Short mmCIF file of C-alpha atoms in Angstrom, two decimals:
data_model
loop_
_atom_site.label_atom_id
_atom_site.label_comp_id
_atom_site.label_asym_id
_atom_site.label_seq_id
_atom_site.Cartn_x
_atom_site.Cartn_y
_atom_site.Cartn_z
CA UNK A 1 0.00 0.00 0.00
CA UNK A 2 1.39 3.35 -1.01
CA UNK A 3 1.74 6.46 1.09
CA UNK A 4 -1.31 8.68 1.33
CA UNK A 5 -1.39 12.06 -0.38
CA UNK A 6 -4.07 14.65 -0.99
CA UNK A 7 -4.30 13.76 -4.66
CA UNK A 8 -4.50 10.01 -4.28
CA UNK A 9 -7.67 7.97 -4.58
CA UNK A 10 -8.14 6.31 -1.18
CA UNK A 11 -10.05 3.10 -0.53
CA UNK A 12 -11.18 1.58 2.75
CA UNK A 13 -11.78 -2.17 2.98
CA UNK A 14 -14.17 -3.37 5.68
CA UNK A 15 -12.46 -5.16 8.52
CA UNK A 16 -14.84 -8.13 8.59
CA UNK A 17 -12.65 -9.70 5.90
CA UNK A 18 -9.98 -10.30 8.57
CA UNK A 19 -9.67 -12.95 11.26
CA UNK A 20 -8.28 -12.34 14.76
CA UNK A 21 -4.74 -12.65 13.42
CA UNK A 22 -5.31 -10.06 10.71
CA UNK A 23 -5.46 -12.54 7.83
CA UNK A 24 -8.04 -12.17 5.09
CA UNK A 25 -10.35 -15.14 5.63
CA UNK A 26 -11.49 -14.94 2.01
CA UNK A 27 -7.95 -15.42 0.73
CA UNK A 28 -7.09 -13.64 -2.51
CA UNK A 29 -9.83 -11.08 -3.21
CA UNK A 30 -7.67 -9.31 -5.80
CA UNK A 31 -6.59 -6.39 -3.63
CA UNK A 32 -3.22 -6.67 -5.34
CA UNK A 33 -4.84 -5.12 -8.40
CA UNK A 34 -5.31 -1.93 -6.37
CA UNK A 35 -1.61 -1.96 -5.52
CA UNK A 36 -0.72 -2.50 -9.17
CA UNK A 37 -2.84 0.51 -10.14
CA UNK A 38 -1.20 2.72 -7.51
CA UNK A 39 -4.40 2.98 -5.45
CA UNK A 40 -3.90 3.72 -1.78
CA UNK A 41 -6.00 1.34 0.35
CA UNK A 42 -6.23 0.12 3.91
CA UNK A 43 -8.49 -1.96 6.12
CA UNK A 44 -10.87 0.14 8.19
CA UNK A 45 -9.76 0.39 11.83
CA UNK A 46 -13.07 -0.83 13.28
CA UNK A 47 -14.85 -4.16 12.78
CA UNK A 48 -18.42 -2.93 12.85
CA UNK A 49 -21.90 -4.04 11.83
CA UNK A 50 -22.74 -0.55 10.55
CA UNK A 51 -20.45 1.89 8.80
CA UNK A 52 -20.58 5.31 10.43
CA UNK A 53 -19.47 8.69 9.16
CA UNK A 54 -16.25 8.51 11.18
CA UNK A 55 -15.38 5.21 9.47
CA UNK A 56 -15.64 6.50 5.91
CA UNK A 57 -14.94 10.24 6.08
CA UNK A 58 -12.28 11.21 3.55
CA UNK A 59 -12.38 7.93 1.66
CA UNK A 60 -13.15 7.90 -2.06
CA UNK A 61 -14.46 4.33 -2.05
CA UNK A 62 -15.31 1.54 0.36
CA UNK A 63 -15.06 -2.14 -0.55
CA UNK A 64 -17.20 -3.97 1.99
CA UNK A 65 -18.85 -7.29 2.76
CA UNK A 66 -20.91 -7.41 5.96
CA UNK A 67 -21.42 -3.92 7.43
CA UNK A 68 -24.66 -2.05 6.81
CA UNK A 69 -24.61 1.25 4.93
CA UNK A 70 -27.25 3.55 6.39
CA UNK A 71 -28.12 7.23 6.68
CA UNK A 72 -25.72 7.35 9.64
CA UNK A 73 -22.89 6.38 7.31
CA UNK A 74 -23.06 9.90 5.89
CA UNK A 75 -23.58 11.81 9.14
CA UNK A 76 -20.47 13.75 10.06
CA UNK A 77 -18.69 12.70 6.87
CA UNK A 78 -17.70 15.98 5.25
CA UNK A 79 -16.40 14.13 2.23
CA UNK A 80 -18.23 10.79 1.98
CA UNK A 81 -17.16 8.09 -0.47
CA UNK A 82 -18.12 8.18 -4.12
CA UNK A 83 -18.51 4.42 -4.17
CA UNK A 84 -19.65 1.61 -1.90
CA UNK A 85 -18.53 -1.58 -3.68
CA UNK A 86 -20.34 -4.54 -2.13
CA UNK A 87 -18.48 -7.86 -2.13
CA UNK A 88 -21.52 -9.96 -3.10
CA UNK A 89 -24.90 -9.56 -4.73
CA UNK A 90 -27.20 -8.80 -1.81
CA UNK A 91 -27.78 -5.20 -0.79
CA UNK A 92 -30.68 -5.48 1.66
CA UNK A 93 -28.53 -3.85 4.40
CA UNK A 94 -27.73 -0.86 2.18
CA UNK A 95 -29.91 2.25 2.33
CA UNK A 96 -29.92 3.02 -1.37
CA UNK A 97 -31.91 6.21 -0.84
CA UNK A 98 -29.32 7.61 1.55
CA UNK A 99 -26.52 6.73 -0.85
CA UNK A 100 -28.30 8.39 -3.76
CA UNK A 101 -29.04 11.55 -1.77
CA UNK A 102 -25.36 11.80 -0.93
CA UNK A 103 -24.13 11.19 -4.48
CA UNK A 104 -22.67 7.75 -3.75
CA UNK A 105 -22.70 4.82 -6.15
CA UNK A 106 -23.51 1.33 -4.86
CA UNK A 107 -22.26 -1.64 -6.86
CA UNK A 108 -22.61 -5.40 -6.47
CA UNK A 109 -20.71 -8.31 -8.01
CA UNK A 110 -23.10 -10.52 -10.01
CA UNK A 111 -20.37 -11.45 -12.47
CA UNK A 112 -18.22 -12.80 -9.65
CA UNK A 113 -20.94 -14.63 -7.70
CA UNK A 114 -22.91 -16.12 -10.58
CA UNK A 115 -21.14 -19.46 -11.12
CA UNK A 116 -20.16 -20.13 -7.47
CA UNK A 117 -23.73 -19.59 -6.23
CA UNK A 118 -25.23 -21.59 -9.09
CA UNK A 119 -22.82 -24.43 -8.30
CA UNK A 120 -23.71 -24.17 -4.61
CA UNK A 121 -27.40 -24.42 -5.48
CA UNK A 122 -26.80 -27.58 -7.50
CA UNK A 123 -24.66 -29.00 -4.68
CA UNK A 124 -27.40 -28.35 -2.15
CA UNK A 125 -30.08 -29.79 -4.42
CA UNK A 126 -28.18 -33.04 -4.88
CA UNK A 127 -27.37 -33.22 -1.17
CA UNK A 128 -31.04 -32.88 -0.24
CA UNK A 129 -32.29 -35.34 -2.85
CA UNK A 130 -29.67 -37.90 -1.80
CA UNK A 131 -30.28 -37.42 1.97
CA UNK A 132 -26.61 -36.63 2.53
CA UNK A 133 -27.05 -35.26 6.06
CA UNK A 134 -29.01 -38.28 7.27
CA UNK A 135 -26.60 -40.76 5.68
CA UNK A 136 -23.61 -38.97 7.16
CA UNK A 137 -25.16 -39.30 10.63
CA UNK A 138 -25.87 -43.01 10.11
CA UNK A 139 -22.18 -43.69 9.63
CA UNK A 140 -21.00 -41.44 12.46
CA UNK A 141 -23.55 -42.83 14.94
CA UNK A 142 -23.12 -46.52 14.10
CA UNK A 143 -26.59 -46.82 12.52
CA UNK A 144 -25.43 -48.40 9.24
CA UNK A 145 -28.32 -50.85 9.13
CA UNK A 146 -30.86 -48.01 8.88
CA UNK A 147 -29.68 -46.96 5.43
CA UNK A 148 -32.66 -48.63 3.74
CA UNK A 149 -34.90 -45.96 5.31
CA UNK A 150 -33.13 -43.21 3.40
CA UNK A 151 -33.54 -43.94 -0.29
CA UNK A 152 -32.93 -40.76 -2.24
CA UNK A 153 -34.51 -39.20 -5.30
CA UNK A 154 -32.75 -38.93 -8.66
CA UNK A 155 -32.60 -35.52 -10.29
CA UNK A 156 -32.83 -36.72 -13.89
CA UNK A 157 -36.13 -35.79 -15.48
CA UNK A 158 -37.47 -34.01 -12.40
CA UNK A 159 -39.21 -30.64 -12.52
CA UNK A 160 -37.22 -27.88 -10.87
CA UNK A 161 -38.98 -24.66 -9.88
CA UNK A 162 -36.99 -21.46 -9.57
CA UNK A 163 -38.17 -18.48 -7.55
CA UNK A 164 -36.23 -15.83 -9.43
CA UNK A 165 -34.64 -16.14 -12.86
CA UNK A 166 -31.81 -13.64 -12.61
CA UNK A 167 -28.24 -14.16 -13.75
CA UNK A 168 -27.35 -16.76 -11.12
CA UNK A 169 -30.51 -18.78 -11.69
CA UNK A 170 -29.89 -18.66 -15.44
CA UNK A 171 -26.44 -20.09 -14.84
CA UNK A 172 -28.02 -22.88 -12.79
CA UNK A 173 -30.32 -23.66 -15.71
CA UNK A 174 -27.23 -24.47 -17.76
CA UNK A 175 -25.82 -26.70 -15.01
CA UNK A 176 -29.11 -28.61 -14.87
CA UNK A 177 -29.19 -29.42 -18.59
CA UNK A 178 -27.31 -32.75 -18.34
CA UNK A 179 -30.01 -33.92 -15.90
CA UNK A 180 -32.75 -33.29 -18.50
CA UNK A 181 -34.73 -31.41 -15.88
CA UNK A 182 -37.93 -29.59 -16.78
CA UNK A 183 -37.62 -26.06 -15.41
CA UNK A 184 -40.42 -23.69 -14.46
CA UNK A 185 -39.73 -20.28 -12.94
CA UNK A 186 -41.42 -17.32 -11.32
CA UNK A 187 -39.86 -13.96 -12.10
CA UNK A 188 -42.11 -11.02 -12.99
CA UNK A 189 -39.08 -9.05 -14.19
CA UNK A 190 -37.63 -11.64 -16.57
CA UNK A 191 -38.46 -10.95 -20.24
CA UNK A 192 -40.41 -13.90 -21.68
CA UNK A 193 -38.02 -14.15 -24.61
CA UNK A 194 -35.08 -14.62 -22.22
CA UNK A 195 -36.85 -17.45 -20.41
CA UNK A 196 -37.87 -19.02 -23.70
CA UNK A 197 -34.30 -18.89 -24.95
CA UNK A 198 -33.21 -20.81 -21.86
CA UNK A 199 -35.94 -23.40 -22.31
CA UNK A 200 -37.63 -22.25 -19.11
CA UNK A 201 -41.40 -21.91 -18.71
CA UNK A 202 -42.51 -18.84 -16.77
CA UNK A 203 -45.46 -19.20 -14.40
CA UNK A 204 -46.96 -17.53 -11.34
CA UNK A 205 -45.45 -18.38 -7.97
CA UNK A 206 -48.32 -20.64 -6.90
CA UNK A 207 -47.93 -22.74 -10.03
CA UNK A 208 -44.20 -23.10 -9.46
CA UNK A 209 -44.77 -24.20 -5.88
CA UNK A 210 -47.46 -26.72 -6.86
CA UNK A 211 -45.75 -28.30 -9.87
CA UNK A 212 -42.09 -28.55 -8.92
CA UNK A 213 -40.31 -31.54 -7.43
CA UNK A 214 -37.71 -29.13 -6.08
CA UNK A 215 -38.28 -25.40 -5.45
CA UNK A 216 -35.13 -23.27 -5.26
CA UNK A 217 -35.34 -19.71 -3.93
CA UNK A 218 -32.90 -17.49 -5.87
CA UNK A 219 -34.50 -14.03 -5.86
CA UNK A 220 -33.42 -10.85 -4.09
CA UNK A 221 -34.87 -9.94 -0.71
CA UNK A 222 -37.21 -6.97 -1.04
CA UNK A 223 -40.42 -5.92 0.66
CA UNK A 224 -42.16 -7.65 -2.23
CA UNK A 225 -40.41 -10.98 -1.63
CA UNK A 226 -40.31 -11.05 2.18
CA UNK A 227 -42.14 -14.25 3.22
CA UNK A 228 -43.02 -14.84 -0.42
CA UNK A 229 -42.77 -18.54 0.41
CA UNK A 230 -45.25 -18.73 3.27
CA UNK A 231 -47.39 -21.44 4.86
CA UNK A 232 -50.09 -21.22 2.20
CA UNK A 233 -47.63 -21.61 -0.64
CA UNK A 234 -45.81 -24.46 1.08
CA UNK A 235 -49.16 -26.21 1.41
CA UNK A 236 -49.34 -26.24 -2.41
CA UNK A 237 -46.15 -28.32 -2.70
CA UNK A 238 -46.10 -32.01 -3.46
CA UNK A 239 -45.43 -34.14 -0.35
CA UNK A 240 -42.44 -35.57 -2.24
CA UNK A 241 -41.03 -32.12 -3.05
CA UNK A 242 -38.11 -30.31 -1.46
CA UNK A 243 -37.50 -26.62 -0.79
CA UNK A 244 -34.11 -24.92 -1.02
CA UNK A 245 -33.06 -21.37 -0.20
CA UNK A 246 -29.73 -19.98 -1.41
CA UNK A 247 -30.87 -16.34 -1.50
CA UNK A 248 -31.91 -14.64 1.76
CA UNK A 249 -33.53 -16.20 4.81
CA UNK A 250 -36.58 -13.92 5.22
CA UNK A 251 -37.91 -14.82 1.76
CA UNK A 252 -39.07 -18.08 3.38
CA UNK A 253 -41.34 -18.09 6.43
CA UNK A 254 -39.05 -20.21 8.59
CA UNK A 255 -41.67 -21.09 11.21
CA UNK A 256 -43.97 -22.34 8.46
CA UNK A 257 -41.13 -24.35 6.94
CA UNK A 258 -40.33 -25.98 10.27
CA UNK A 259 -43.96 -27.02 10.65
CA UNK A 260 -44.13 -28.34 7.08
CA UNK A 261 -41.04 -30.46 7.72
CA UNK A 262 -42.23 -31.60 11.15
CA UNK A 263 -45.51 -33.01 9.84
CA UNK A 264 -43.83 -34.28 6.64
CA UNK A 265 -45.94 -32.01 4.44
CA UNK A 266 -42.85 -31.83 2.24
CA UNK A 267 -39.99 -34.28 1.87
CA UNK A 268 -37.06 -32.11 2.88
CA UNK A 269 -35.23 -28.80 2.70
CA UNK A 270 -31.81 -27.31 2.07
CA UNK A 271 -30.87 -23.97 3.60
CA UNK A 272 -27.78 -21.86 3.15
CA UNK A 273 -29.57 -18.90 4.77
CA UNK A 274 -31.87 -18.33 7.74
CA UNK A 275 -34.30 -15.69 8.96
CA UNK A 276 -31.94 -14.97 11.83
CA UNK A 277 -28.24 -15.64 11.35
CA UNK A 278 -26.77 -17.56 12.99
CA UNK A 279 -29.84 -19.59 13.97
CA UNK A 280 -30.43 -20.21 17.66
CA UNK A 281 -29.05 -23.50 18.95
CA UNK A 282 -32.57 -24.59 19.88
CA UNK A 283 -33.88 -23.97 16.35
CA UNK A 284 -35.74 -27.20 15.40
CA UNK A 285 -34.10 -27.20 11.97
CA UNK A 286 -30.78 -28.16 13.56
CA UNK A 287 -32.16 -31.49 14.75
CA UNK A 288 -33.97 -32.56 11.59
CA UNK A 289 -32.53 -35.36 9.46
CA UNK A 290 -34.44 -34.27 6.36
CA UNK A 291 -32.69 -30.89 6.21
CA UNK A 292 -29.25 -30.00 4.85
CA UNK A 293 -27.85 -26.83 6.42
CA UNK A 294 -24.96 -24.48 5.62
CA UNK A 295 -23.84 -21.33 7.48
CA UNK A 296 -24.48 -18.90 4.58
CA UNK A 297 -21.20 -20.12 3.12
CA UNK A 298 -21.98 -22.89 0.65
CA UNK A 299 -20.64 -20.81 -2.23
CA UNK A 300 -17.58 -19.82 -0.18
CA UNK A 301 -14.79 -21.02 -2.47
CA UNK A 302 -11.61 -19.61 -3.95
CA UNK A 303 -13.64 -19.08 -7.12
CA UNK A 304 -16.09 -16.89 -5.21
CA UNK A 305 -13.29 -14.95 -3.50
CA UNK A 306 -11.52 -14.12 -6.74
CA UNK A 307 -14.75 -13.46 -8.63
CA UNK A 308 -16.39 -11.15 -6.10
CA UNK A 309 -13.13 -9.45 -5.20
CA UNK A 310 -12.12 -8.90 -8.79
CA UNK A 311 -15.52 -7.45 -9.67
CA UNK A 312 -15.51 -5.08 -6.69
CA UNK A 313 -11.94 -4.00 -7.41
CA UNK A 314 -12.83 -3.30 -11.04
CA UNK A 315 -15.65 -1.05 -9.84
CA UNK A 316 -13.16 0.86 -7.70
CA UNK A 317 -10.73 1.25 -10.59
CA UNK A 318 -13.48 2.52 -12.89
CA UNK A 319 -14.51 5.20 -10.40
CA UNK A 320 -10.89 6.11 -9.72
CA UNK A 321 -10.59 6.83 -13.45
CA UNK A 322 -13.70 9.03 -13.38
CA UNK A 323 -16.06 6.49 -14.90
CA UNK A 324 -19.35 4.98 -13.76
CA UNK A 325 -18.78 1.25 -13.23
CA UNK A 326 -21.06 -1.63 -14.23
CA UNK A 327 -23.54 -3.19 -11.79
CA UNK A 328 -24.69 0.03 -10.13
CA UNK A 329 -27.89 -0.75 -8.22
CA UNK A 330 -28.96 2.83 -7.45
CA UNK A 331 -29.01 4.01 -11.06
CA UNK A 332 -30.76 7.29 -10.16
CA UNK A 333 -27.52 8.59 -8.68
CA UNK A 334 -25.76 8.56 -12.06
CA UNK A 335 -27.37 11.91 -12.93
CA UNK A 336 -26.60 13.46 -9.54
CA UNK A 337 -24.74 16.79 -9.92
CA UNK A 338 -22.75 15.94 -6.82
CA UNK A 339 -21.54 12.67 -8.31
CA UNK A 340 -20.93 14.17 -11.74
CA UNK A 341 -18.80 16.92 -10.22
CA UNK A 342 -16.58 14.55 -8.28
CA UNK A 343 -16.19 12.21 -11.24
CA UNK A 344 -15.20 15.20 -13.35
CA UNK A 345 -12.41 15.95 -10.89
CA UNK A 346 -11.11 12.42 -11.27
CA UNK A 347 -11.50 12.60 -15.05
CA UNK A 348 -9.36 15.73 -15.15
CA UNK A 349 -6.73 14.00 -13.08
CA UNK A 350 -6.64 10.92 -15.30
CA UNK A 351 -7.54 12.46 -18.65
CA UNK A 352 -10.42 10.00 -19.24
CA UNK A 353 -13.83 10.91 -20.73
CA UNK A 354 -16.35 11.74 -17.98
CA UNK A 355 -18.89 8.99 -17.43
CA UNK A 356 -17.25 6.54 -19.81
CA UNK A 357 -18.13 2.97 -18.97
CA UNK A 358 -21.58 3.87 -17.65
#
């Protein structure tokens, strides 16, 4: 990391990337590309669940994973960052309105997360269908003879229902092709021609829930999708069907899911996310054999680290050159005079066309 000067572009990296010994738990997230570009960067001094004005004041950009970005992030920050580059695709803890009002771009990393999350979804699907958790326990607990009780389901020719048909789900569609799965999806924002080109049939959410042998939640968490998968919709599922969530916990009504699993209304579930993370130790899900669980880390691989990190770093480098990066989620800010003025300053410094790359 270079020495700081008044003319340098300065980046803060959230401290939740580090373990107690100061090592980046994600491994190589491509921060070396900032060094190679002569960008001054440092880890933020505080490990915090919410970025405050004192944490970000004077920074040009923040590359972050876990901390929330709220209205308080801008309070007391005389010179708030131009960019909040999220390491990941979720932004439910980011106050987009506050960022837009303060002329700050928010980016995510769909290009980096797409394949790792799609692969994780396929992994979880196969684990649930093959009763991996239950069979693992049989061996560990000396219950080998009970294996006949845990015959799995093959994926080939099954109907897979997707709640959300964004980039990651579309990647999963490709991974499912060798299994000759029939795919039906709910996504009111997906153009019909895109779904048709993928060989996916679009339907309303109730139809997806009722027809699928496996329902996989892959949509973003919004007020529209909170508890989208509730008790009524779970009651529509086949008793042989399974439910997976690799998106955000609150999209599924967890209490309703626990009840559906308890009375065997559905066959099983696979969860990489929970309504409350981490789940309480007395959460009934933790004791169920027909559930495969992961601590919101199933896609946590070196591929994910490099992909998310590289995408976030590229967003930083674009802004440092005075350009609007790809994958901005608060697009309204692009026309903000405050943002345009600060980008123009960077453009003058680097001699690049203002707004190029938008």
